[in-house]
Amino acid sequence: QVQLVESGGGVVQPGRSLRLSCVASGFTLSTKGMHWVRQAPGKGLEWVAVIWSDGSKEYYVDSVKGRFTISRDNAKNTLHLQMNGLRAEDTAVYYCARDVGMCPVDWGQGTLVTVSS
Amino acid sequence: QTVVTQEPSFSVSPGGTVTLTCGLSSGSVSTRYYPSWYQQTPGQAPRTLIYSTNTRSSGVPDRFSGSILGNKAALTITGAQADDECDYYCVLYMGSGIWVFGGGTKLTVL
């Protein structure tokens, strides 16, 4: 069955970078669009980014444009989120999710990113 | 900036039926927004209940259903149970590669 496992979270100082990974199993990553969604402590879900199944397009929420980059390594069936210029407000649990019919459907367990000095 | 709206909180009696909604600050929700619904308990990842308006995700009981009611997307829970007490989120595809979540509804079963 579909399984998504995120990693790469941790504590990082403001302005620094971090790269999250999401290893997919049970399906071929290159055949599906993939999302990153985050949830700040005690807050609701926030959609962050998507990459189209063919990798041709990437889209981002305004608050991360120019700082975050979503990418995929099809050979390793792995999704990435490169996060640069991190801010305190980026502190959240980050989830990857598989798209089914223009909807995030299958979710990983999440990885916590804490931005703090 | 269009906001996706949800009731902040809702209450239902055990065994009762409740309908949660997902609207837009401007305009009407239709199937072209591909509304999806998620259930989340504290400390856990979201669980997809309904996607693309009314498709039930694998393993979700049929007492959860999705629809368009008037100008909003709706999640109806029939035969509410104690473990339905948690947070519910909707998300809409706004077009141009952008999705927006609603603020969530905290459901109480009492």
Short mmCIF file of C-alpha atoms in Angstrom, two decimals:
data_model
loop_
_atom_site.label_atom_id
_atom_site.label_comp_id
_atom_site.label_asym_id
_atom_site.label_seq_id
_atom_site.Cartn_x
_atom_site.Cartn_y
_atom_site.Cartn_z
CA GLN A 1 0.00 0.00 0.00
CA VAL A 2 0.96 3.63 -0.28
CA GLN A 3 3.40 4.80 2.36
CA LEU A 4 5.07 8.18 2.77
CA VAL A 5 7.85 8.76 5.30
CA GLU A 6 9.16 12.27 5.95
CA SER A 7 12.52 13.11 7.46
CA GLY A 8 14.95 15.99 7.77
CA GLY A 9 13.21 18.10 10.37
CA GLY A 10 15.01 19.58 13.33
CA VAL A 11 15.95 22.79 15.11
CA VAL A 12 17.51 25.47 12.93
CA GLN A 13 18.44 29.11 13.46
CA PRO A 14 16.57 31.89 11.64
CA GLY A 15 18.02 32.55 8.20
CA ARG A 16 19.48 29.07 7.85
CA SER A 17 18.44 26.25 5.50
CA LEU A 18 16.97 22.78 5.84
CA ARG A 19 16.01 20.09 3.34
CA LEU A 20 13.08 17.81 4.02
CA SER A 21 12.67 14.44 2.34
CA CYS A 22 9.65 12.24 1.78
CA VAL A 23 10.33 8.65 0.71
CA ALA A 24 7.44 7.08 -1.16
CA SER A 25 6.64 3.40 -1.42
CA GLY A 26 3.74 1.44 -2.88
CA PHE A 27 3.58 3.64 -5.97
CA THR A 28 5.87 5.35 -8.47
CA LEU A 29 6.48 8.95 -7.46
CA SER A 30 6.81 10.18 -11.04
CA THR A 31 3.20 9.23 -11.80
CA LYS A 32 1.60 11.43 -9.16
CA GLY A 33 1.49 15.06 -8.15
CA MET A 34 2.85 15.63 -4.66
CA HIS A 35 2.14 18.26 -2.01
CA TRP A 36 3.78 19.66 1.09
CA VAL A 37 1.39 20.82 3.82
CA ARG A 38 2.40 22.25 7.18
CA GLN A 39 0.83 22.81 10.57
CA ALA A 40 2.21 25.31 13.06
CA PRO A 41 1.88 24.35 16.74
CA GLY A 42 -1.74 24.64 17.82
CA LYS A 43 -2.82 25.94 14.41
CA GLY A 44 -4.61 24.62 11.35
CA LEU A 45 -3.31 23.03 8.18
CA GLU A 46 -1.62 25.23 5.58
CA TRP A 47 -0.92 24.13 2.02
CA VAL A 48 2.68 24.94 1.10
CA ALA A 49 3.64 23.61 -2.32
CA VAL A 50 2.84 21.18 -5.12
CA ILE A 51 4.81 19.59 -7.93
CA TRP A 52 2.99 18.24 -10.94
CA SER A 53 3.26 14.52 -11.73
CA ASP A 54 5.47 15.17 -14.75
CA GLY A 55 7.56 17.65 -12.77
CA SER A 56 6.74 20.38 -15.26
CA LYS A 57 5.22 22.80 -12.79
CA GLU A 58 5.68 23.83 -9.17
CA TYR A 59 3.46 26.16 -7.19
CA TYR A 60 3.85 27.71 -3.75
CA VAL A 61 1.90 29.60 -1.13
CA ASP A 62 2.90 33.28 -1.25
CA SER A 63 4.62 33.20 2.15
CA VAL A 64 7.31 30.75 0.96
CA LYS A 65 7.79 31.85 -2.66
CA GLY A 66 11.42 32.51 -3.42
CA ARG A 67 12.56 30.71 -0.26
CA PHE A 68 11.27 27.12 -0.64
CA THR A 69 11.76 24.74 -3.56
CA ILE A 70 9.89 21.51 -4.10
CA SER A 71 11.60 18.82 -6.16
CA ARG A 72 11.59 15.10 -6.78
CA ASP A 73 14.25 12.43 -7.27
CA ASN A 74 12.43 9.83 -9.31
CA ALA A 75 15.31 7.36 -9.16
CA LYS A 76 15.02 7.32 -5.36
CA ASN A 77 11.22 7.73 -5.31
CA THR A 78 11.79 10.69 -3.00
CA LEU A 79 10.21 14.13 -2.73
CA HIS A 80 12.16 17.05 -1.30
CA LEU A 81 11.45 20.47 0.13
CA GLN A 82 14.46 22.77 0.21
CA MET A 83 13.81 25.54 2.72
CA ASN A 84 16.08 28.58 2.70
CA GLY A 85 15.96 31.78 4.70
CA LEU A 86 13.91 30.11 7.43
CA ARG A 87 11.83 32.29 9.74
CA ALA A 88 10.24 31.69 13.11
CA GLU A 89 6.83 31.53 11.41
CA ASP A 90 8.01 28.52 9.38
CA THR A 91 8.02 26.46 12.60
CA ALA A 92 5.58 23.62 11.94
CA VAL A 93 5.08 19.95 11.33
CA TYR A 94 5.59 19.38 7.61
CA TYR A 95 3.61 16.67 5.86
CA CYS A 96 4.01 15.33 2.36
CA ALA A 97 0.87 14.10 0.62
CA ARG A 98 0.13 12.25 -2.58
CA ASP A 99 -2.31 13.86 -4.98
CA VAL A 100 -5.29 11.93 -6.29
CA GLY A 101 -7.53 13.78 -8.72
CA MET A 102 -6.38 17.28 -7.67
CA CYS A 103 -6.68 16.45 -3.96
CA PRO A 104 -4.07 15.65 -1.31
CA VAL A 105 -5.17 12.17 -0.25
CA ASP A 106 -2.38 10.00 1.17
CA TRP A 107 -0.33 11.53 3.97
CA GLY A 108 2.93 10.88 5.74
CA GLN A 109 3.34 11.10 9.51
CA GLY A 110 5.09 14.48 9.35
CA THR A 111 8.43 15.93 10.42
CA LEU A 112 8.83 18.82 12.86
CA VAL A 113 10.80 21.91 11.89
CA THR A 114 11.61 24.39 14.65
CA VAL A 115 13.16 27.72 13.72
CA SER A 116 14.67 29.31 16.78
CA SER A 117 17.82 31.05 17.89
CA GLN B 1 -7.35 37.12 -1.08
CA THR B 2 -10.15 34.56 -0.95
CA VAL B 3 -10.61 32.88 2.40
CA VAL B 4 -11.96 29.35 2.86
CA THR B 5 -14.50 29.38 5.67
CA GLN B 6 -15.49 26.68 8.14
CA GLU B 7 -17.51 26.77 11.34
CA PRO B 8 -14.99 27.15 14.19
CA SER B 9 -16.89 24.68 16.32
CA PHE B 10 -19.91 22.40 16.18
CA SER B 11 -21.65 20.09 18.57
CA VAL B 12 -23.57 16.88 17.92
CA SER B 13 -25.28 14.34 20.15
CA PRO B 14 -24.12 10.72 20.09
CA GLY B 15 -26.01 8.94 17.32
CA GLY B 16 -26.98 12.23 15.74
CA THR B 17 -26.27 13.74 12.34
CA VAL B 18 -24.14 16.79 11.71
CA THR B 19 -23.25 18.68 8.55
CA LEU B 20 -20.06 20.73 8.45
CA THR B 21 -19.59 23.24 5.66
CA CYS B 22 -16.75 24.71 3.64
CA GLY B 23 -17.36 28.00 1.89
CA LEU B 24 -15.65 30.92 0.25
CA SER B 25 -15.45 34.50 1.51
CA SER B 26 -16.35 35.48 -2.03
CA GLY B 27 -18.21 33.21 -4.41
CA SER B 28 -19.65 29.72 -4.38
CA VAL B 29 -17.97 26.35 -3.99
CA SER B 30 -18.58 23.92 -6.82
CA THR B 31 -17.14 20.57 -7.86
CA ARG B 32 -14.46 22.38 -9.84
CA TYR B 33 -12.85 23.31 -6.51
CA TYR B 34 -12.36 19.56 -5.82
CA PRO B 35 -13.30 19.93 -2.14
CA SER B 36 -11.69 17.43 0.21
CA TRP B 37 -12.26 16.72 3.90
CA TYR B 38 -9.82 15.60 6.58
CA GLN B 39 -10.13 14.37 10.13
CA GLN B 40 -7.35 15.06 12.62
CA THR B 41 -6.88 14.03 16.23
CA PRO B 42 -4.22 15.78 18.36
CA GLY B 43 -0.68 14.73 17.56
CA GLN B 44 -1.70 12.70 14.52
CA ALA B 45 -1.40 13.24 10.80
CA PRO B 46 -4.58 14.21 8.94
CA ARG B 47 -6.74 11.37 7.70
CA THR B 48 -8.52 11.87 4.39
CA LEU B 49 -12.25 11.21 4.64
CA ILE B 50 -13.62 12.58 1.37
CA TYR B 51 -11.91 13.87 -1.75
CA SER B 52 -13.11 15.38 -5.00
CA THR B 53 -16.43 16.44 -3.43
CA ASN B 54 -17.89 13.02 -2.62
CA THR B 55 -15.36 10.21 -3.08
CA ARG B 56 -14.85 8.33 0.15
CA SER B 57 -11.22 7.51 0.89
CA SER B 58 -10.21 3.89 1.40
CA GLY B 59 -11.43 2.45 4.68
CA VAL B 60 -13.71 5.37 5.57
CA PRO B 61 -17.14 4.22 6.79
CA ASP B 62 -20.17 5.23 4.77
CA ARG B 63 -21.57 7.32 7.62
CA PHE B 64 -19.19 10.02 6.29
CA SER B 65 -20.39 11.62 3.06
CA GLY B 66 -19.53 14.68 1.00
CA SER B 67 -21.68 16.91 -1.18
CA ILE B 68 -22.31 20.42 -2.42
CA LEU B 69 -25.10 22.10 -0.46
CA GLY B 70 -26.14 25.43 -1.85
CA ASN B 71 -22.97 27.45 -2.32
CA LYS B 72 -20.76 25.37 -0.02
CA ALA B 73 -19.10 21.99 0.17
CA ALA B 74 -20.50 19.85 2.96
CA LEU B 75 -19.36 16.92 5.10
CA THR B 76 -22.18 14.99 6.71
CA ILE B 77 -21.57 12.59 9.57
CA THR B 78 -24.44 10.30 10.49
CA GLY B 79 -24.61 8.22 13.63
CA ALA B 80 -22.01 10.34 15.40
CA GLN B 81 -19.71 8.43 17.73
CA ALA B 82 -17.52 9.56 20.61
CA ASP B 83 -14.34 9.06 18.59
CA ASP B 84 -15.64 11.44 15.90
CA GLU B 85 -14.78 14.20 18.37
CA CYS B 86 -11.75 15.89 16.79
CA ASP B 87 -10.86 18.56 14.21
CA TYR B 88 -12.12 18.57 10.64
CA TYR B 89 -10.52 20.48 7.78
CA CYS B 90 -11.52 21.11 4.21
CA VAL B 91 -9.29 22.16 1.33
CA LEU B 92 -10.24 23.72 -1.99
CA TYR B 93 -8.32 23.88 -5.25
CA MET B 94 -8.40 27.56 -6.20
CA GLY B 95 -6.94 27.05 -9.66
CA SER B 96 -3.54 28.14 -10.96
CA GLY B 97 -1.86 25.44 -8.91
CA ILE B 98 -2.98 26.79 -5.53
CA TRP B 99 -4.84 24.99 -2.74
CA VAL B 100 -6.24 26.67 0.38
CA PHE B 101 -7.32 25.00 3.62
CA GLY B 102 -10.15 26.19 5.77
CA GLY B 103 -9.47 27.09 9.37
CA GLY B 104 -10.95 23.85 10.66
CA THR B 105 -13.97 22.87 12.73
CA LYS B 106 -13.66 21.46 16.22
CA LEU B 107 -16.42 18.88 16.59
CA THR B 108 -17.73 17.99 20.02
CA VAL B 109 -19.84 14.88 20.58
CA LEU B 110 -21.95 15.26 23.69
#
